[in-house]
Coordinates of C-alpha atoms in Angstrom, one line a residue:
Chain A
M10 CA 115.6 127.6 105.3
L11 CA 116.3 128.7 108.7
H12 CA 119.4 130.7 109.4
T13 CA 121.2 129.1 112.3
K14 CA 124.6 128.7 113.8
R15 CA 126.6 126.0 112.1
W16 CA 126.5 123.4 114.8
I17 CA 122.7 123.6 115.4
P18 CA 121.6 121.3 112.5
W19 CA 123.9 118.6 113.9
L20 CA 122.1 118.8 117.0
F21 CA 119.0 117.8 115.3
V22 CA 120.4 115.1 112.7
G23 CA 123.6 114.0 114.6
P24 CA 122.1 111.5 117.1
A25 CA 120.1 109.9 114.6
L26 CA 122.8 109.7 111.9
I27 CA 125.1 108.0 114.4
L28 CA 122.5 105.4 115.1
I29 CA 121.7 105.0 111.3
L30 CA 125.6 104.6 110.6
F31 CA 126.0 102.2 113.5
F32 CA 123.0 100.0 112.7
L33 CA 122.9 100.1 108.9
T34 CA 125.9 101.5 107.1
Y35 CA 128.8 100.0 109.1
P36 CA 127.3 96.4 109.3
T37 CA 126.4 96.5 105.6
L38 CA 130.0 97.2 104.7
M39 CA 131.3 94.7 107.2
T40 CA 129.0 92.1 105.9
I41 CA 130.3 92.5 102.3
V42 CA 133.8 92.0 103.7
R43 CA 133.1 89.3 105.9
S44 CA 131.5 87.4 102.9
F45 CA 135.1 86.7 101.8
Y46 CA 136.2 85.1 104.9
G47 CA 135.6 81.7 106.5
K48 CA 133.5 79.8 109.0
G49 CA 133.2 80.8 112.5
T50 CA 131.3 83.6 114.5
Q51 CA 134.1 86.1 114.8
I52 CA 133.8 89.4 112.8
F53 CA 137.5 90.1 112.5
A54 CA 140.1 88.1 114.2
S55 CA 143.2 86.6 113.0
T56 CA 141.8 83.2 113.5
I57 CA 139.4 83.2 110.4
D58 CA 140.9 82.7 107.0
Y59 CA 140.4 84.8 104.0
V60 CA 138.6 82.2 101.6
G61 CA 138.3 84.2 98.5
L62 CA 135.1 83.3 96.6
A63 CA 134.4 80.0 98.3
N64 CA 131.3 81.3 100.0
W65 CA 130.1 82.7 96.8
E66 CA 130.6 79.3 95.2
F67 CA 128.4 77.9 97.8
V68 CA 125.8 80.5 97.3
F69 CA 125.5 80.0 93.4
T70 CA 126.2 76.2 93.1
S71 CA 125.1 74.3 96.4
P72 CA 121.7 72.5 95.9
A73 CA 120.4 74.0 99.1
M74 CA 121.0 77.6 97.9
L75 CA 119.8 77.0 94.4
A76 CA 116.5 75.6 95.8
A77 CA 116.3 78.9 97.8
L78 CA 117.0 81.1 95.0
R79 CA 114.4 79.2 92.8
N80 CA 111.8 79.5 95.6
N81 CA 112.5 83.3 96.0
A82 CA 112.0 83.7 92.3
L83 CA 108.6 81.8 92.5
W84 CA 107.7 84.0 95.5
T85 CA 108.7 87.3 93.7
V86 CA 106.6 86.3 90.6
F87 CA 103.5 85.0 92.2
F88 CA 103.4 87.2 95.2
T89 CA 104.0 90.5 93.4
F90 CA 101.6 89.7 90.6
C91 CA 98.8 88.6 92.9
T92 CA 99.1 91.3 95.6
V93 CA 99.2 94.0 93.0
T94 CA 96.5 92.5 90.7
F95 CA 94.2 91.8 93.7
G96 CA 94.8 95.1 95.3
L97 CA 94.0 96.9 92.1
L98 CA 90.9 94.9 91.4
L99 CA 89.6 95.4 94.9
A100 CA 90.3 99.1 94.9
V101 CA 88.3 99.6 91.7
L102 CA 85.5 97.1 92.5
L103 CA 84.9 98.2 96.1
D104 CA 84.5 101.7 94.8
R105 CA 81.3 100.6 93.2
V106 CA 79.6 99.0 96.2
R107 CA 78.0 100.5 99.1
Y108 CA 79.5 98.3 101.8
E109 CA 83.0 99.3 100.7
K110 CA 84.3 100.3 104.3
V111 CA 83.5 97.0 105.8
V112 CA 85.1 94.8 103.2
K113 CA 88.2 97.1 103.0
S114 CA 88.6 96.7 106.8
I115 CA 88.3 92.9 106.5
I116 CA 90.9 92.7 103.7
F117 CA 93.1 95.2 105.5
I118 CA 93.1 93.3 108.9
P119 CA 96.0 90.9 108.1
A120 CA 98.3 93.9 107.6
A121 CA 97.8 94.8 111.1
I122 CA 98.7 91.4 112.6
S123 CA 102.3 89.8 112.9
M124 CA 103.3 87.4 110.0
V125 CA 103.9 84.9 112.8
G126 CA 100.3 85.2 113.7
A127 CA 99.1 84.8 110.2
S128 CA 101.3 81.8 109.8
V129 CA 99.6 80.1 112.6
I130 CA 96.2 81.0 111.2
W131 CA 97.1 79.4 107.9
K132 CA 98.9 76.5 109.3
F133 CA 95.6 75.6 110.7
V134 CA 93.8 76.3 107.4
Y135 CA 96.1 73.7 105.8
A136 CA 96.0 71.2 108.5
Y137 CA 96.1 67.7 107.1
R138 CA 94.8 64.5 108.7
P139 CA 94.5 61.0 107.2
I140 CA 91.1 60.5 105.3
N141 CA 89.9 58.1 108.1
L142 CA 90.0 60.9 110.7
S143 CA 87.8 64.0 110.8
Q144 CA 89.5 67.0 109.0
I145 CA 90.2 70.0 111.2
G146 CA 91.6 72.4 108.4
V147 CA 89.0 74.2 106.4
I148 CA 90.5 73.5 103.0
N149 CA 90.8 69.7 103.5
G150 CA 87.4 69.9 105.0
L151 CA 86.2 71.2 101.9
M152 CA 88.1 68.5 99.9
V153 CA 86.6 65.8 101.8
A154 CA 83.1 67.2 101.6
F155 CA 83.4 67.2 97.8
G156 CA 84.6 63.7 97.8
R157 CA 88.2 64.3 97.3
E158 CA 91.3 62.9 99.3
P159 CA 92.9 65.4 101.8
V160 CA 96.1 67.0 100.6
G161 CA 99.2 67.7 102.7
W162 CA 99.4 71.3 101.4
L163 CA 102.7 72.1 103.2
I164 CA 104.4 68.7 102.2
E165 CA 103.6 68.2 98.6
R166 CA 106.7 69.5 97.0
P167 CA 107.6 71.6 95.2
W168 CA 104.6 73.4 93.6
I169 CA 101.9 72.9 96.0
N170 CA 103.7 73.7 99.3
N171 CA 105.6 76.6 98.0
L172 CA 102.4 78.1 96.4
A173 CA 100.6 77.4 99.7
L174 CA 103.1 79.5 101.6
I175 CA 103.0 82.3 99.0
V176 CA 99.1 82.4 99.4
V177 CA 99.7 83.3 103.1
G178 CA 102.0 86.2 101.9
I179 CA 99.3 87.4 99.4
W180 CA 96.7 87.3 102.1
I181 CA 98.7 89.5 104.4
W182 CA 99.8 92.1 101.8
T183 CA 96.8 92.5 99.5
G184 CA 95.1 94.8 102.0
F185 CA 98.2 97.1 101.9
C186 CA 98.2 97.3 98.1
M187 CA 94.3 97.8 98.0
V188 CA 94.5 100.8 100.3
I189 CA 97.2 102.6 98.4
F190 CA 95.4 101.9 95.1
S191 CA 92.2 102.9 96.4
A192 CA 93.6 106.4 97.5
A193 CA 95.0 106.9 94.2
Y194 CA 91.9 105.7 92.3
K195 CA 89.7 108.1 94.3
S196 CA 91.9 111.0 93.3
I197 CA 91.2 110.5 89.7
P198 CA 88.7 113.2 88.8
R199 CA 85.1 111.5 88.6
D200 CA 84.2 113.8 85.5
L201 CA 86.8 112.1 83.4
I202 CA 85.2 108.7 84.0
E203 CA 81.8 109.9 83.8
A204 CA 82.5 111.7 80.5
A205 CA 84.0 108.5 79.1
R206 CA 80.8 106.7 80.2
T207 CA 78.4 109.2 78.5
D208 CA 80.6 108.8 75.2
G209 CA 79.6 105.1 75.3
A210 CA 82.9 103.6 76.7
N211 CA 82.2 100.4 78.7
E212 CA 83.8 99.7 82.2
W213 CA 86.5 97.6 80.7
H214 CA 87.6 100.3 78.2
I215 CA 87.6 102.8 81.0
F216 CA 89.8 100.6 83.2
W217 CA 92.5 100.0 80.5
G218 CA 92.1 103.4 78.8
I219 CA 91.7 105.9 81.6
I220 CA 92.3 104.2 85.1
L221 CA 95.3 102.3 84.5
P222 CA 97.4 104.8 82.6
L223 CA 96.6 107.3 85.4
M224 CA 97.8 105.0 88.0
T225 CA 101.2 103.7 86.5
T226 CA 103.3 105.6 89.0
T227 CA 101.4 104.3 92.0
I228 CA 101.4 100.7 90.5
A229 CA 105.3 101.1 90.0
V230 CA 105.7 102.2 93.7
V231 CA 103.4 99.4 95.1
A232 CA 105.0 96.7 93.0
T233 CA 108.5 97.7 94.1
T234 CA 107.4 97.8 97.6
M235 CA 106.1 94.3 97.4
I236 CA 109.3 93.1 95.7
V237 CA 111.3 94.5 98.7
Q238 CA 109.1 92.7 101.0
V239 CA 109.0 89.4 99.2
L240 CA 112.8 89.2 98.5
K241 CA 113.4 89.3 102.4
I242 CA 110.4 86.9 103.0
F243 CA 111.3 84.9 106.3
D244 CA 108.7 84.8 109.0
I245 CA 106.2 82.7 107.1
V246 CA 108.7 80.1 106.0
F247 CA 110.5 80.0 109.2
V248 CA 107.2 79.3 111.2
M249 CA 105.4 77.1 108.7
T250 CA 107.9 74.7 107.4
N251 CA 111.5 76.0 108.3
G252 CA 112.5 75.2 104.8
A253 CA 111.5 71.7 104.9
Y254 CA 110.2 69.7 101.8
D255 CA 111.9 72.1 99.3
T256 CA 110.5 75.3 100.7
E257 CA 113.6 77.1 101.7
V258 CA 114.1 80.8 100.9
I259 CA 117.3 83.0 101.0
A260 CA 116.5 84.7 104.3
N261 CA 115.7 81.5 106.1
R262 CA 118.9 79.9 104.8
M263 CA 120.8 82.9 106.0
Y264 CA 119.5 82.5 109.6
K265 CA 120.4 78.7 109.5
E266 CA 124.0 79.4 108.4
M267 CA 124.2 82.1 111.1
F268 CA 122.6 80.3 114.2
N269 CA 122.6 76.7 113.3
F270 CA 126.0 76.1 111.4
F271 CA 127.7 79.1 113.0
N272 CA 129.2 79.9 109.5
Y273 CA 129.3 83.7 109.4
G274 CA 131.1 83.6 106.1
R275 CA 128.4 81.8 104.2
A276 CA 125.7 83.8 106.1
S277 CA 127.3 87.1 105.1
A278 CA 127.4 86.0 101.4
I279 CA 123.8 85.1 101.5
A280 CA 122.9 88.4 103.0
V281 CA 124.9 90.2 100.3
V282 CA 122.7 88.3 97.7
L283 CA 119.7 89.9 99.2
L284 CA 121.2 93.3 99.1
L285 CA 122.3 92.9 95.5
L286 CA 118.8 91.9 94.5
I287 CA 117.4 95.0 96.3
T288 CA 119.9 97.4 94.9
P289 CA 118.1 98.3 91.7
I290 CA 115.0 99.1 93.8
M291 CA 117.1 101.4 96.2
I292 CA 118.3 103.2 93.2
F293 CA 114.8 103.5 91.7
N294 CA 113.6 104.9 95.1
I295 CA 116.4 107.5 95.2
R296 CA 115.8 108.5 91.6
R297 CA 112.0 109.0 92.3
F298 CA 112.7 111.0 95.4
T299 CA 115.2 113.4 93.6
R300 CA 112.8 114.0 90.8
Q301 CA 110.0 114.6 93.3
E302 CA 112.3 117.0 95.2
A303 CA 113.2 118.9 92.0
R304 CA 109.6 119.5 91.3
Chain B
M16 CA 68.8 101.9 89.5
S17 CA 67.0 99.9 86.9
F18 CA 66.5 96.1 87.4
K19 CA 68.6 95.3 84.5
R20 CA 71.7 97.1 86.1
Q21 CA 71.1 95.3 89.2
I22 CA 71.3 92.0 87.5
L23 CA 74.5 93.1 85.7
R24 CA 76.0 94.0 89.0
I25 CA 75.6 90.5 90.5
P26 CA 79.0 89.2 89.4
L27 CA 80.5 92.2 91.1
H28 CA 78.9 91.3 94.4
L29 CA 79.9 87.8 94.0
I30 CA 83.7 88.7 93.3
V31 CA 83.7 90.9 96.4
L32 CA 81.9 88.2 98.4
C33 CA 84.5 85.6 97.5
F34 CA 87.5 87.8 98.5
T35 CA 85.6 88.6 101.8
A36 CA 85.2 85.1 102.6
V37 CA 88.8 84.1 101.9
W38 CA 90.1 87.0 104.0
L39 CA 87.6 86.3 106.9
V40 CA 87.2 82.5 107.3
P41 CA 90.9 81.8 108.3
T42 CA 90.8 84.2 111.1
L43 CA 87.3 83.1 112.1
G44 CA 88.6 79.5 112.3
L45 CA 91.4 80.7 114.6
L46 CA 88.9 82.6 116.8
V47 CA 86.5 79.6 117.1
T48 CA 89.1 76.9 117.8
S49 CA 90.7 78.9 120.4
F50 CA 87.5 78.7 122.6
R51 CA 87.1 74.8 121.9
S52 CA 88.4 72.0 124.1
P53 CA 91.1 69.7 122.5
E54 CA 88.6 66.9 122.3
N55 CA 86.3 69.1 120.3
I56 CA 89.0 70.5 118.1
F57 CA 90.3 67.1 117.1
G58 CA 86.7 65.5 117.1
S59 CA 85.1 67.7 114.5
G60 CA 86.1 70.7 112.2
W61 CA 85.5 74.0 113.8
W62 CA 82.8 75.0 111.4
T63 CA 80.6 72.2 112.8
I64 CA 79.8 74.6 115.6
F65 CA 77.5 76.6 113.5
A66 CA 75.0 73.8 113.7
D67 CA 74.6 74.4 117.4
L68 CA 76.2 77.9 117.8
F69 CA 74.4 78.9 121.0
N70 CA 75.2 75.8 123.1
V71 CA 77.6 77.6 125.3
D72 CA 78.8 74.5 127.0
Q73 CA 81.1 73.8 124.1
Y74 CA 83.2 76.9 124.8
T75 CA 85.9 77.2 127.1
F76 CA 88.5 79.9 128.3
E77 CA 90.8 77.0 129.4
N78 CA 93.1 77.4 126.5
Y79 CA 93.7 81.1 127.2
M80 CA 94.5 80.3 131.0
Q81 CA 96.9 77.7 129.7
V82 CA 98.9 79.9 127.3
I83 CA 98.8 83.1 129.3
Y84 CA 99.9 81.6 132.7
K85 CA 101.6 78.2 131.9
Q86 CA 103.1 78.8 128.5
G87 CA 104.5 82.2 129.4
L88 CA 102.5 84.3 126.9
G89 CA 101.3 86.8 129.7
R90 CA 104.9 87.5 130.4
S91 CA 105.7 88.0 126.7
F92 CA 102.7 90.2 126.2
C93 CA 104.2 92.6 128.9
N94 CA 107.5 92.2 127.2
S95 CA 106.1 93.2 123.9
L96 CA 104.7 96.4 125.4
I97 CA 107.9 97.2 127.2
I98 CA 109.7 96.6 123.8
S99 CA 107.3 98.5 121.5
V100 CA 106.4 101.6 123.4
P101 CA 109.7 103.1 124.2
A102 CA 111.3 101.8 120.8
T103 CA 108.4 103.6 119.0
L104 CA 108.4 106.7 120.9
I105 CA 112.3 107.2 120.4
S106 CA 112.3 106.4 116.7
T107 CA 109.2 108.7 116.1
F108 CA 110.6 111.6 118.1
M109 CA 114.2 111.3 116.6
G110 CA 112.6 110.9 113.1
A111 CA 110.7 114.2 113.6
M112 CA 114.0 115.8 114.6
V113 CA 116.0 114.6 111.7
A114 CA 113.1 115.4 109.3
F115 CA 113.1 119.0 110.7
G116 CA 116.8 119.2 110.2
F117 CA 117.0 118.0 106.8
A118 CA 113.7 120.1 105.7
W119 CA 114.6 123.4 107.2
M120 CA 118.5 123.6 107.9
K121 CA 121.4 124.0 105.7
F122 CA 124.5 122.0 106.5
A123 CA 127.4 120.3 104.7
G124 CA 126.4 117.2 103.0
R125 CA 122.8 117.6 103.7
K126 CA 121.6 116.3 100.3
I127 CA 123.9 113.2 100.2
L128 CA 123.1 112.2 103.8
F129 CA 119.4 112.3 103.1
L130 CA 119.7 110.4 100.0
L131 CA 121.7 107.9 102.2
V132 CA 118.8 107.6 104.6
I133 CA 116.4 107.1 101.8
G134 CA 118.6 104.3 100.3
L135 CA 119.0 102.5 103.7
M136 CA 115.3 102.4 104.0
V137 CA 115.2 99.2 102.0
V138 CA 118.5 97.5 103.1
P139 CA 117.8 94.0 104.2
L140 CA 118.1 93.8 107.9
Q141 CA 120.0 90.5 107.3
M142 CA 122.9 92.6 106.2
T143 CA 123.2 94.0 109.7
F144 CA 123.1 91.1 112.1
I145 CA 126.4 89.5 111.7
P146 CA 128.6 92.5 112.6
I147 CA 126.3 93.9 115.2
L148 CA 125.6 90.8 117.1
P149 CA 129.2 90.3 118.6
I150 CA 129.3 94.1 119.4
F151 CA 125.9 93.7 121.2
R152 CA 127.2 90.7 123.1
W153 CA 130.4 92.5 124.1
L154 CA 128.5 95.4 125.3
G155 CA 126.0 93.2 127.2
L156 CA 123.1 94.7 125.1
S157 CA 121.9 91.3 123.6
G158 CA 119.0 89.9 125.5
T159 CA 118.2 93.4 127.1
F160 CA 115.4 95.9 126.6
P161 CA 117.8 98.7 126.0
G162 CA 119.6 96.8 123.4
I163 CA 116.4 95.9 121.4
W164 CA 115.1 99.6 121.8
L165 CA 118.2 100.8 120.2
A166 CA 118.1 98.3 117.4
H167 CA 114.5 99.0 116.5
T168 CA 115.3 102.8 116.6
G169 CA 118.3 102.4 114.4
Y170 CA 116.3 100.3 111.9
G171 CA 113.2 102.3 112.0
L172 CA 114.8 105.7 111.6
P173 CA 115.1 105.8 107.9
L174 CA 111.3 105.2 107.5
T175 CA 110.1 107.4 110.3
T176 CA 112.4 110.2 108.9
Y177 CA 111.1 109.6 105.4
L178 CA 107.6 109.7 106.4
L179 CA 107.9 112.8 108.7
Y180 CA 110.0 114.7 106.2
A181 CA 107.0 114.4 103.7
F182 CA 105.0 116.3 106.3
I183 CA 107.3 118.5 108.1
S184 CA 108.9 119.9 104.8
R185 CA 105.4 121.1 103.8
V186 CA 104.9 123.2 106.9
P187 CA 104.2 126.8 105.6
R188 CA 107.5 128.6 105.2
E189 CA 106.1 132.0 106.4
L190 CA 105.2 130.3 109.8
L191 CA 108.8 129.2 110.6
E192 CA 110.6 132.0 109.1
S193 CA 108.6 134.7 110.8
A194 CA 109.3 132.9 114.1
S195 CA 112.9 132.9 113.3
I196 CA 112.9 136.6 112.5
D197 CA 111.2 137.3 115.8
G198 CA 114.2 135.6 117.4
A199 CA 112.9 132.3 118.2
S200 CA 115.8 129.5 118.4
P201 CA 115.6 126.4 116.2
I202 CA 115.0 124.4 119.2
K203 CA 112.2 126.6 120.3
I204 CA 110.7 126.6 116.7
F205 CA 110.8 122.8 116.7
Y206 CA 109.1 122.2 120.1
G207 CA 106.7 125.3 119.8
I208 CA 105.6 125.1 116.1
V209 CA 106.8 122.0 114.3
I210 CA 105.7 119.4 116.9
P211 CA 102.3 120.7 117.6
I212 CA 101.5 121.3 114.0
S213 CA 102.7 117.8 113.2
V214 CA 100.6 115.9 115.7
P215 CA 98.5 114.1 113.1
A216 CA 101.5 113.0 111.1
L217 CA 103.3 111.9 114.4
A218 CA 100.3 109.9 115.4
S219 CA 100.2 108.2 111.9
V220 CA 103.9 107.3 112.2
F221 CA 103.7 106.2 115.8
I222 CA 100.9 103.8 115.0
F223 CA 102.5 102.6 112.1
Q224 CA 105.9 102.0 113.7
F225 CA 104.2 100.5 116.8
L226 CA 102.5 97.9 114.8
W227 CA 105.7 97.2 113.0
V228 CA 107.7 96.7 116.3
W229 CA 104.9 94.8 118.0
N230 CA 104.6 92.4 115.1
D231 CA 108.4 92.1 114.7
F232 CA 109.8 88.6 114.7
L233 CA 113.2 88.6 113.1
V234 CA 114.9 91.5 115.2
A235 CA 113.8 90.1 118.3
L236 CA 114.8 86.6 117.4
I237 CA 118.4 87.8 116.6
Y238 CA 118.9 90.0 119.6
L239 CA 116.6 88.5 122.3
G240 CA 116.1 84.9 121.0
A241 CA 118.6 83.4 123.6
T242 CA 116.9 85.0 126.6
P243 CA 113.4 83.6 127.2
K244 CA 112.4 85.9 129.8
V245 CA 112.6 89.1 127.6
V246 CA 111.2 87.8 124.4
P247 CA 108.0 89.3 122.8
V248 CA 104.8 87.4 122.0
T249 CA 105.7 86.8 118.4
L250 CA 108.7 84.7 119.6
T251 CA 106.8 82.8 122.3
L252 CA 104.3 82.0 119.6
A253 CA 106.8 80.8 117.2
N254 CA 108.4 78.6 119.9
L255 CA 104.9 77.0 120.6
V256 CA 104.6 76.3 116.9
T257 CA 108.0 74.5 117.0
N258 CA 107.4 72.7 120.5
R259 CA 103.7 72.0 120.5
G260 CA 103.0 72.0 116.9
Q261 CA 99.9 69.8 117.1
N262 CA 98.4 71.4 120.1
W263 CA 95.9 73.6 118.2
E264 CA 94.1 74.6 121.4
L265 CA 97.2 76.2 122.7
L266 CA 98.4 77.6 119.1
T267 CA 95.1 79.3 118.2
A268 CA 94.7 80.9 121.7
A269 CA 98.4 82.0 121.7
A270 CA 98.0 83.5 118.2
F271 CA 94.9 85.3 119.2
V272 CA 96.6 86.8 122.3
S273 CA 99.4 88.0 120.0
M274 CA 97.0 89.6 117.7
A275 CA 94.6 91.2 120.2
L276 CA 96.4 94.5 120.7
P277 CA 97.3 95.1 117.0
L278 CA 93.6 94.3 116.2
V279 CA 92.2 97.0 118.7
V280 CA 94.8 99.5 117.7
F281 CA 93.9 98.8 114.0
L282 CA 90.2 99.0 114.3
S283 CA 90.2 102.0 116.6
L284 CA 92.8 104.1 114.6
Q285 CA 92.6 102.7 111.3
R286 CA 92.5 106.1 109.7
H287 CA 95.8 107.1 111.1
F288 CA 97.3 103.9 110.1
V289 CA 96.1 104.2 106.5
R290 CA 97.3 107.7 106.3
G291 CA 100.7 106.9 107.5
I292 CA 100.9 104.1 104.7
I293 CA 99.6 106.3 101.9
A294 CA 102.0 109.2 102.9
G295 CA 104.8 106.8 102.7
A296 CA 103.7 105.0 99.5
I297 CA 102.3 107.7 97.3
K298 CA 103.7 111.1 98.3
G299 CA 107.0 110.9 100.1

């Protein structure tokens, strides 16, 4: 620690803390309060009524929100499972091939482009035209080539279209997981793996017995990061379906309440749902950090 | 390697090949399509060009001319630059300042304030829009560049602070303390030692944050969405999807324009980008 005059530290942290308080802390508290007030776009004016739990009733009983909650659950399970599994699989497999670098770059590229861009890419992949016209989307092109009917991937509800959207998310985030797993994997001492090999353990046993146990912390960190990302999922749904055909998600519904229906009360309550879902992860992160600092 | 082992490795290569194909084909389809005329796009699948790949007559730049000049994407591209560069510079620099303060100085509430920053890192931005938007409107900041710079700085600070703290807190103690004993002020130590020594970390965080801001859609949608002449490429692209959803010649070209800069940054500075991500995820 440096010895300084008392006001010097505030010179360094003060301006940023003011911004953080203004952009994150203050609005978070205000949004929680606003979720108990009625329709309208005012934040605090005498013209809006206290409505008690009415917005919360909407959040947990209206068909629109129930669909969104269900879809977010679907997203969380499939997205998190696939990004983590594929990321781990690729990290381990690519370590064994000579063209590792090229493939890693290819898998990682979607992480560098916007989700809006990725959504356009996949909207085209899923493009659907009636059977009598030539297909322009690559998946329906394959379907027709194999003698099947083309499928409206973004229309068939509720499973196909939601999974089709989730695939886009997986395509974007797998590279991120892979890169982190790969770094953690390469830091495992090679002698450990070689020793197990000479003792006759096969690759399968090495993976489950040595690699996986040594990577549990990293897996937990990556999985929580994915959950944080997936709970807030917005861009993909907004651009590809805007929630049509039962593909609504929480964040997209919140946007609609705010900008289409001008119901700041409901929109606030929906935002608070996101916050509540993310709170356990927030606590997990803070705990992990305090433990690291203590070391 | 023995022949037998090579055979056993075939499934490995096949799995990797499948992944590579799934990750490459969608983007390839977009790229190819952006250079085809509307008649060709709707006449045959983009993959049919491989039958006649070197027939240059089938390619056109018309789509790019259209989106850049007529659909306002050129303007949005400049807006994206005007938004991203200052926003990223400010949040990286301020992040370094805060990280230095937290890592090397004692002050009341230091610990709790830092935990607050860590906690706020994952707060859904949706929690912030409703109270801030009216204030922004009242201050005349919505629909302006300074407004979005401020917003991206505020939202980005927890992460840039956290990433840079990991690095700056590990600067050798002797280096800073001996300078301090020699009478250098904290400000001098920050500019003279901490900043120069942190250049690699600053570069990683800058690239990471730059791509984040460039690719951002939500924050721009909320604070700039109502003012077409200042919106970034992501918004113009999304508007094209809404208004010209079946004009694939425009959508593909526009999507590629929006991706071009991130792709160049990513491919040329991949190592820094990856280092930023790993620092954030593993160490912290």
